[in-house]
PDB file of C-alpha atoms in Angstrom:
ATOM      1  CA  UNK V 109      31.009  -2.664   3.522  1.00  0.00           C
ATOM      2  CA  UNK V 110      28.422   0.101   3.686  1.00  0.00           C
ATOM      3  CA  UNK V 111      26.264  -1.593   1.037  1.00  0.00           C
ATOM      4  CA  UNK V 112      23.953   0.871  -0.743  1.00  0.00           C
ATOM      5  CA  UNK V 113      23.798   4.385   0.660  1.00  0.00           C
ATOM      6  CA  UNK V 114      21.372   7.159  -0.256  1.00  0.00           C
ATOM      7  CA  UNK V 115      21.270  10.830   0.597  1.00  0.00           C
ATOM      8  CA  UNK V 116      19.334  12.745   1.691  1.00  0.00           C
ATOM      9  CA  UNK V 117      16.918  10.697   3.827  1.00  0.00           C
ATOM     10  CA  UNK V 118      14.226  13.396   3.674  1.00  0.00           C
ATOM     11  CA  UNK V 119      13.697  16.339   1.334  1.00  0.00           C
ATOM     12  CA  UNK V 120      10.988  18.956   0.819  1.00  0.00           C
ATOM     13  CA  UNK V 121      10.950  20.859  -2.459  1.00  0.00           C
ATOM     14  CA  UNK V 122       8.794  23.532  -3.983  1.00  0.00           C
ATOM     15  CA  UNK V 123       7.242  22.981  -7.397  1.00  0.00           C
ATOM     16  CA  UNK V 124       9.750  23.792 -10.113  1.00  0.00           C
ATOM     17  CA  UNK V 125      12.884  23.276  -8.035  1.00  0.00           C
ATOM     18  CA  UNK V 126      15.526  20.810  -9.144  1.00  0.00           C
ATOM     19  CA  UNK V 127      17.622  18.485  -7.050  1.00  0.00           C
ATOM     20  CA  UNK V 128      19.795  15.384  -7.178  1.00  0.00           C
ATOM     21  CA  UNK V 129      19.265  12.250  -5.102  1.00  0.00           C
ATOM     22  CA  UNK V 130      22.553  10.521  -4.431  1.00  0.00           C
ATOM     23  CA  UNK V 131      23.144   6.762  -4.492  1.00  0.00           C
ATOM     24  CA  UNK V 132      26.393   4.883  -3.986  1.00  0.00           C
ATOM     25  CA  UNK V 133      27.344   1.234  -3.561  1.00  0.00           C
ATOM     26  CA  UNK V 134      30.618  -0.399  -2.566  1.00  0.00           C
ATOM     27  CA  UNK V 135      29.919  -3.956  -3.731  1.00  0.00           C
ATOM     28  CA  UNK V 136      31.251  -3.517  -7.281  1.00  0.00           C
ATOM     29  CA  UNK V 137      27.807  -4.273  -8.703  1.00  0.00           C
ATOM     30  CA  UNK V 138      27.337  -3.676 -12.409  1.00  0.00           C
ATOM     31  CA  UNK V 139      23.579  -3.132 -12.193  1.00  0.00           C
ATOM     32  CA  UNK V 140      22.053  -0.120 -10.446  1.00  0.00           C
ATOM     33  CA  UNK V 141      18.492   1.135 -10.518  1.00  0.00           C
ATOM     34  CA  UNK V 142      16.107   3.721  -9.150  1.00  0.00           C
ATOM     35  CA  UNK V 143      12.543   2.975  -8.052  1.00  0.00           C
ATOM     36  CA  UNK V 144       9.746   5.039  -6.670  1.00  0.00           C
ATOM     37  CA  UNK V 145       7.186   3.587  -4.289  1.00  0.00           C
ATOM     38  CA  UNK V 146       3.733   5.071  -3.895  1.00  0.00           C
ATOM     39  CA  UNK V 147       0.984   3.751  -1.610  1.00  0.00           C
ATOM     40  CA  UNK V 148      -0.702   0.686  -3.073  1.00  0.00           C
ATOM     41  CA  UNK V 149       1.421   0.721  -6.224  1.00  0.00           C
ATOM     42  CA  UNK V 150       4.524  -1.255  -5.370  1.00  0.00           C
ATOM     43  CA  UNK V 151       7.950  -0.311  -6.672  1.00  0.00           C
ATOM     44  CA  UNK V 152       8.148   1.145 -10.166  1.00  0.00           C
ATOM     45  CA  UNK V 153      11.388   1.322 -12.096  1.00  0.00           C
ATOM     46  CA  UNK V 154      12.475   4.831 -13.087  1.00  0.00           C
ATOM     47  CA  UNK V 155      15.909   4.307 -14.691  1.00  0.00           C
ATOM     48  CA  UNK V 156      18.565   1.650 -14.571  1.00  0.00           C
ATOM     49  CA  UNK V 157      22.171   1.095 -15.577  1.00  0.00           C
ATOM     50  CA  UNK V 158      24.106  -2.054 -16.474  1.00  0.00           C
ATOM     51  CA  UNK V 159      27.512  -0.417 -16.114  1.00  0.00           C
ATOM     52  CA  UNK V 160      29.433   2.840 -16.175  1.00  0.00           C
ATOM     53  CA  UNK V 161      28.376   4.967 -19.122  1.00  0.00           C
ATOM     54  CA  UNK V 162      25.238   2.912 -19.847  1.00  0.00           C
ATOM     55  CA  UNK V 163      21.769   3.936 -18.716  1.00  0.00           C
ATOM     56  CA  UNK V 164      18.258   3.153 -19.857  1.00  0.00           C
ATOM     57  CA  UNK V 165      14.683   4.063 -19.067  1.00  0.00           C
ATOM     58  CA  UNK V 166      12.364   2.078 -16.876  1.00  0.00           C
ATOM     59  CA  UNK V 167       8.619   2.201 -16.478  1.00  0.00           C
ATOM     60  CA  UNK V 168       8.241   5.817 -15.260  1.00  0.00           C
ATOM     61  CA  UNK V 169      11.237   7.877 -16.538  1.00  0.00           C
ATOM     62  CA  UNK V 170       9.548  11.212 -17.304  1.00  0.00           C
ATOM     63  CA  UNK V 171      10.830  14.096 -15.203  1.00  0.00           C
ATOM     64  CA  UNK V 172      14.007  12.281 -14.149  1.00  0.00           C
ATOM     65  CA  UNK V 173      17.550  12.068 -15.494  1.00  0.00           C
ATOM     66  CA  UNK V 174      20.384   9.760 -14.551  1.00  0.00           C
ATOM     67  CA  UNK V 175      24.050   9.298 -15.371  1.00  0.00           C
ATOM     68  CA  UNK V 176      26.599   6.626 -14.467  1.00  0.00           C
ATOM     69  CA  UNK V 177      30.134   7.951 -14.672  1.00  0.00           C
ATOM     70  CA  UNK V 178      31.537   5.394 -12.192  1.00  0.00           C
ATOM     71  CA  UNK V 179      30.592   1.887 -11.102  1.00  0.00           C
ATOM     72  CA  UNK V 180      29.893   3.137  -7.573  1.00  0.00           C
ATOM     73  CA  UNK V 181      27.595   6.130  -8.126  1.00  0.00           C
ATOM     74  CA  UNK V 182      24.191   6.499  -9.756  1.00  0.00           C
ATOM     75  CA  UNK V 183      22.579   9.895  -9.047  1.00  0.00           C
ATOM     76  CA  UNK V 184      18.967  10.658  -9.908  1.00  0.00           C
ATOM     77  CA  UNK V 185      18.134  14.204 -10.979  1.00  0.00           C
ATOM     78  CA  UNK V 186      14.713  15.786 -10.759  1.00  0.00           C
ATOM     79  CA  UNK V 187      14.669  18.464 -13.412  1.00  0.00           C
ATOM     80  CA  UNK V 188      11.644  20.520 -12.331  1.00  0.00           C
ATOM     81  CA  UNK V 189       9.881  19.016  -9.336  1.00  0.00           C
ATOM     82  CA  UNK V 190       6.129  18.470  -9.457  1.00  0.00           C
ATOM     83  CA  UNK V 191       3.715  17.386  -6.682  1.00  0.00           C
ATOM     84  CA  UNK V 192       3.213  14.097  -8.581  1.00  0.00           C
ATOM     85  CA  UNK V 193       6.842  13.280  -7.772  1.00  0.00           C
ATOM     86  CA  UNK V 194       6.098  13.150  -4.055  1.00  0.00           C
ATOM     87  CA  UNK V 195       7.134   9.604  -3.224  1.00  0.00           C
ATOM     88  CA  UNK V 196       9.688   7.380  -1.559  1.00  0.00           C
ATOM     89  CA  UNK V 197      12.697   6.744  -3.781  1.00  0.00           C
ATOM     90  CA  UNK V 198      14.847   3.632  -3.477  1.00  0.00           C
ATOM     91  CA  UNK V 199      18.152   2.930  -5.140  1.00  0.00           C
ATOM     92  CA  UNK V 200      19.213  -0.692  -5.617  1.00  0.00           C
ATOM     93  CA  UNK V 201      22.197  -2.575  -6.970  1.00  0.00           C
ATOM     94  CA  UNK V 202      23.056  -6.125  -7.990  1.00  0.00           C
ATOM     95  CA  UNK V 203      25.386  -8.205 -10.090  1.00  0.00           C
ATOM     96  CA  UNK V 204      24.223  -8.884 -13.616  1.00  0.00           C
ATOM     97  CA  UNK V 205      22.864 -12.404 -13.988  1.00  0.00           C
ATOM     98  CA  UNK V 206      24.800 -14.953 -15.964  1.00  0.00           C
ATOM     99  CA  UNK V 207      28.284 -13.783 -15.018  1.00  0.00           C
ATOM    100  CA  UNK V 208      28.747 -16.294 -12.223  1.00  0.00           C
ATOM    101  CA  UNK V 209      27.217 -19.461 -13.577  1.00  0.00           C
ATOM    102  CA  UNK V 210      23.786 -17.919 -14.003  1.00  0.00           C
ATOM    103  CA  UNK V 211      22.609 -18.919 -10.558  1.00  0.00           C
ATOM    104  CA  UNK V 212      19.584 -16.881  -9.473  1.00  0.00           C
ATOM    105  CA  UNK V 213      21.126 -15.693  -6.226  1.00  0.00           C
ATOM    106  CA  UNK V 214      23.818 -13.734  -8.040  1.00  0.00           C
ATOM    107  CA  UNK V 215      21.357 -11.076  -9.222  1.00  0.00           C
ATOM    108  CA  UNK V 216      19.846 -10.418  -5.807  1.00  0.00           C
ATOM    109  CA  UNK V 217      19.127  -6.704  -5.471  1.00  0.00           C
ATOM    110  CA  UNK V 218      20.282  -4.759  -2.425  1.00  0.00           C
ATOM    111  CA  UNK V 219      18.417  -1.593  -1.541  1.00  0.00           C
ATOM    112  CA  UNK V 220      19.407   1.690   0.016  1.00  0.00           C
ATOM    113  CA  UNK V 221      17.374   3.086   2.945  1.00  0.00           C
ATOM    114  CA  UNK V 222      15.313   5.362   0.715  1.00  0.00           C
ATOM    115  CA  UNK V 223      14.708   9.088   0.282  1.00  0.00           C
ATOM    116  CA  UNK V 224      11.328  10.484   1.296  1.00  0.00           C
ATOM    117  CA  UNK V 225      10.571  13.384  -1.037  1.00  0.00           C
ATOM    118  CA  UNK V 226       7.702  15.836  -0.688  1.00  0.00           C
ATOM    119  CA  UNK V 227       6.999  18.388  -3.410  1.00  0.00           C
ATOM    120  CA  UNK V 228       4.760  21.263  -2.378  1.00  0.00           C
TER     121      UNK V 228
ATOM    122  CA  UNK Q 186      -1.953  -6.125 -17.312  1.00  0.00           C
ATOM    123  CA  UNK Q 187       0.716  -5.951 -14.615  1.00  0.00           C
ATOM    124  CA  UNK Q 188       3.862  -8.007 -15.073  1.00  0.00           C
ATOM    125  CA  UNK Q 189       3.616  -9.368 -11.533  1.00  0.00           C
ATOM    126  CA  UNK Q 190       0.399  -9.683  -9.556  1.00  0.00           C
ATOM    127  CA  UNK Q 191      -0.158 -10.404  -5.902  1.00  0.00           C
ATOM    128  CA  UNK Q 192      -3.153 -10.465  -3.596  1.00  0.00           C
ATOM    129  CA  UNK Q 193      -2.712  -7.266  -1.555  1.00  0.00           C
ATOM    130  CA  UNK Q 194      -4.314  -8.780   1.550  1.00  0.00           C
ATOM    131  CA  UNK Q 195      -4.143  -8.023   4.364  1.00  0.00           C
ATOM    132  CA  UNK Q 196      -3.832 -11.527   5.694  1.00  0.00           C
ATOM    133  CA  UNK Q 197      -4.701 -11.441   9.403  1.00  0.00           C
ATOM    134  CA  UNK Q 198      -3.562 -14.643  11.131  1.00  0.00           C
ATOM    135  CA  UNK Q 199      -2.966 -15.743  14.730  1.00  0.00           C
ATOM    136  CA  UNK Q 200       0.482 -16.629  16.004  1.00  0.00           C
ATOM    137  CA  UNK Q 201       1.420 -20.174  15.093  1.00  0.00           C
ATOM    138  CA  UNK Q 202      -0.712 -20.253  11.953  1.00  0.00           C
ATOM    139  CA  UNK Q 203       0.472 -21.336   8.534  1.00  0.00           C
ATOM    140  CA  UNK Q 204      -0.087 -18.822   5.757  1.00  0.00           C
ATOM    141  CA  UNK Q 205       0.544 -18.987   2.021  1.00  0.00           C
ATOM    142  CA  UNK Q 206       0.960 -16.245  -0.556  1.00  0.00           C
ATOM    143  CA  UNK Q 207       0.820 -16.651  -4.299  1.00  0.00           C
ATOM    144  CA  UNK Q 208       2.174 -14.468  -7.041  1.00  0.00           C
ATOM    145  CA  UNK Q 209       1.641 -14.727 -10.794  1.00  0.00           C
ATOM    146  CA  UNK Q 210       3.868 -13.359 -13.525  1.00  0.00           C
ATOM    147  CA  UNK Q 211       2.964 -12.657 -17.112  1.00  0.00           C
ATOM    148  CA  UNK Q 212       6.150 -13.250 -19.100  1.00  0.00           C
ATOM    149  CA  UNK Q 213       7.470 -16.770 -19.511  1.00  0.00           C
ATOM    150  CA  UNK Q 214      10.930 -15.275 -20.224  1.00  0.00           C
ATOM    151  CA  UNK Q 215      11.286 -14.520 -16.513  1.00  0.00           C
ATOM    152  CA  UNK Q 216      14.413 -16.197 -15.201  1.00  0.00           C
ATOM    153  CA  UNK Q 217      15.032 -15.162 -11.592  1.00  0.00           C
ATOM    154  CA  UNK Q 218      12.476 -15.114  -8.828  1.00  0.00           C
ATOM    155  CA  UNK Q 219      12.606 -13.699  -5.337  1.00  0.00           C
ATOM    156  CA  UNK Q 220      10.560 -12.954  -2.253  1.00  0.00           C
ATOM    157  CA  UNK Q 221      11.425  -9.735  -0.446  1.00  0.00           C
ATOM    158  CA  UNK Q 222      10.146  -8.518   2.888  1.00  0.00           C
ATOM    159  CA  UNK Q 223       9.384  -4.852   3.516  1.00  0.00           C
ATOM    160  CA  UNK Q 224       8.682  -3.379   6.927  1.00  0.00           C
ATOM    161  CA  UNK Q 225       6.716  -0.145   7.197  1.00  0.00           C
ATOM    162  CA  UNK Q 226       8.611   2.780   5.658  1.00  0.00           C
ATOM    163  CA  UNK Q 227      11.799   0.708   5.280  1.00  0.00           C
ATOM    164  CA  UNK Q 228      13.679  -0.626   2.275  1.00  0.00           C
ATOM    165  CA  UNK Q 229      12.843  -4.074   0.850  1.00  0.00           C
ATOM    166  CA  UNK Q 230      15.148  -6.850   2.034  1.00  0.00           C
ATOM    167  CA  UNK Q 231      15.683 -10.237   0.454  1.00  0.00           C
ATOM    168  CA  UNK Q 232      13.788 -13.008   2.181  1.00  0.00           C
ATOM    169  CA  UNK Q 233      14.735 -15.778  -0.221  1.00  0.00           C
ATOM    170  CA  UNK Q 234      15.458 -16.573  -3.829  1.00  0.00           C
ATOM    171  CA  UNK Q 235      13.134 -19.067  -5.482  1.00  0.00           C
ATOM    172  CA  UNK Q 236      14.618 -22.005  -7.339  1.00  0.00           C
ATOM    173  CA  UNK Q 237      12.941 -24.312  -9.835  1.00  0.00           C
ATOM    174  CA  UNK Q 238      13.157 -27.258  -7.469  1.00  0.00           C
ATOM    175  CA  UNK Q 239      11.643 -25.288  -4.588  1.00  0.00           C
ATOM    176  CA  UNK Q 240      13.606 -24.300  -1.521  1.00  0.00           C
ATOM    177  CA  UNK Q 241      13.187 -23.988   2.207  1.00  0.00           C
ATOM    178  CA  UNK Q 242      14.762 -21.714   4.797  1.00  0.00           C
ATOM    179  CA  UNK Q 243      13.621 -22.519   8.293  1.00  0.00           C
ATOM    180  CA  UNK Q 244       9.885 -21.757   8.532  1.00  0.00           C
ATOM    181  CA  UNK Q 245       9.760 -20.390   4.982  1.00  0.00           C
ATOM    182  CA  UNK Q 246       9.231 -22.467   1.845  1.00  0.00           C
ATOM    183  CA  UNK Q 247       9.185 -21.080  -1.697  1.00  0.00           C
ATOM    184  CA  UNK Q 248       7.910 -22.873  -4.775  1.00  0.00           C
ATOM    185  CA  UNK Q 249       8.074 -22.049  -8.472  1.00  0.00           C
ATOM    186  CA  UNK Q 250       5.652 -23.361 -11.082  1.00  0.00           C
ATOM    187  CA  UNK Q 251       6.936 -22.323 -14.495  1.00  0.00           C
ATOM    188  CA  UNK Q 252       4.140 -24.059 -16.402  1.00  0.00           C
ATOM    189  CA  UNK Q 253       1.469 -22.028 -14.592  1.00  0.00           C
ATOM    190  CA  UNK Q 254       3.724 -18.992 -14.121  1.00  0.00           C
ATOM    191  CA  UNK Q 255       3.335 -18.547 -10.408  1.00  0.00           C
ATOM    192  CA  UNK Q 256       5.486 -18.599  -7.321  1.00  0.00           C
ATOM    193  CA  UNK Q 257       4.393 -19.178  -3.770  1.00  0.00           C
ATOM    194  CA  UNK Q 258       5.627 -18.512  -0.256  1.00  0.00           C
ATOM    195  CA  UNK Q 259       4.582 -20.617   2.712  1.00  0.00           C
ATOM    196  CA  UNK Q 260       5.205 -19.422   6.247  1.00  0.00           C
ATOM    197  CA  UNK Q 261       4.790 -21.971   9.011  1.00  0.00           C
ATOM    198  CA  UNK Q 262       4.392 -21.272  12.724  1.00  0.00           C
ATOM    199  CA  UNK Q 263       3.874 -17.537  12.165  1.00  0.00           C
ATOM    200  CA  UNK Q 264       5.537 -15.155  14.606  1.00  0.00           C
ATOM    201  CA  UNK Q 265       4.534 -11.611  15.509  1.00  0.00           C
ATOM    202  CA  UNK Q 266       7.791 -10.504  13.910  1.00  0.00           C
ATOM    203  CA  UNK Q 267       6.629 -11.910  10.551  1.00  0.00           C
ATOM    204  CA  UNK Q 268       4.173  -8.998  10.250  1.00  0.00           C
ATOM    205  CA  UNK Q 269       5.306  -7.107   7.159  1.00  0.00           C
ATOM    206  CA  UNK Q 270       4.595  -6.716   3.458  1.00  0.00           C
ATOM    207  CA  UNK Q 271       5.925  -9.496   1.229  1.00  0.00           C
ATOM    208  CA  UNK Q 272       6.982  -8.547  -2.295  1.00  0.00           C
ATOM    209  CA  UNK Q 273       7.213 -10.950  -5.193  1.00  0.00           C
ATOM    210  CA  UNK Q 274       9.971 -10.070  -7.686  1.00  0.00           C
ATOM    211  CA  UNK Q 275      10.881 -11.452 -11.099  1.00  0.00           C
ATOM    212  CA  UNK Q 276      13.882 -10.583 -13.242  1.00  0.00           C
ATOM    213  CA  UNK Q 277      13.856 -10.760 -17.013  1.00  0.00           C
ATOM    214  CA  UNK Q 278      17.497 -11.319 -17.842  1.00  0.00           C
ATOM    215  CA  UNK Q 279      17.000 -10.368 -21.491  1.00  0.00           C
ATOM    216  CA  UNK Q 280      15.660  -6.958 -20.522  1.00  0.00           C
ATOM    217  CA  UNK Q 281      17.757  -6.301 -17.397  1.00  0.00           C
ATOM    218  CA  UNK Q 282      14.626  -5.366 -15.517  1.00  0.00           C
ATOM    219  CA  UNK Q 283      13.238  -6.470 -12.188  1.00  0.00           C
ATOM    220  CA  UNK Q 284       9.474  -6.342 -11.796  1.00  0.00           C
ATOM    221  CA  UNK Q 285       7.858  -6.070  -8.394  1.00  0.00           C
ATOM    222  CA  UNK Q 286       4.412  -7.074  -7.290  1.00  0.00           C
ATOM    223  CA  UNK Q 287       2.466  -4.560  -5.209  1.00  0.00           C
ATOM    224  CA  UNK Q 288       3.014  -6.659  -2.111  1.00  0.00           C
ATOM    225  CA  UNK Q 289       0.925  -8.766   0.246  1.00  0.00           C
ATOM    226  CA  UNK Q 290       0.464  -7.446   3.750  1.00  0.00           C
ATOM    227  CA  UNK Q 291       0.638  -9.934   6.624  1.00  0.00           C
ATOM    228  CA  UNK Q 292      -0.555  -9.138  10.156  1.00  0.00           C
ATOM    229  CA  UNK Q 293       0.226 -11.770  12.763  1.00  0.00           C
ATOM    230  CA  UNK Q 294      -1.900 -11.292  15.890  1.00  0.00           C
ATOM    231  CA  UNK Q 295      -1.159 -12.580  19.415  1.00  0.00           C
TER     232      UNK Q 295
END
């Protein structure tokens, strides 16, 4: 299993450009999510999905769109890049809790290697 | 108020020391608890889940106190390779959201 994969690893954009960060997982996880990590701020949830066709906003959704057409893929789109979106982006996936006896370990999140984005 | 709070550190300890981190969470509806480890510029990786009865994995012991809404991580006999940032994570099943603390940085010195 490849686990959670993300592309690209690095990206430099100019202000106003758009792009899509790709995320895929091969563990048949229902739950997928996108986080951004800035120095001293920890991981903040951008968007998440509990299954194909279902997405919802996290803590910092403005400027980002997502879709979930398959269980495996969860792309993150930057509509019009801004310098404030310079960050490290992580995609993560997990099973939904409660579907396997509700044991805590079943909703362990697995992370991709991250995309380092710079917006000039 | 943040959902999950941690002392950012850094904790600077010598090899062989015992070190403890605490983490507090604000919502009593939290139902899953984890400690993740993150090395510089890498993705977070699960260190251990935290169970109500407490659990141990080698040199690492995690405890959960639901009444006081905090979890703890104890590392015994610290190794140089333990140097990393440790993230406290809680999951609110009702909201399908994981909340991360900002992390506690540990430096183990020779």
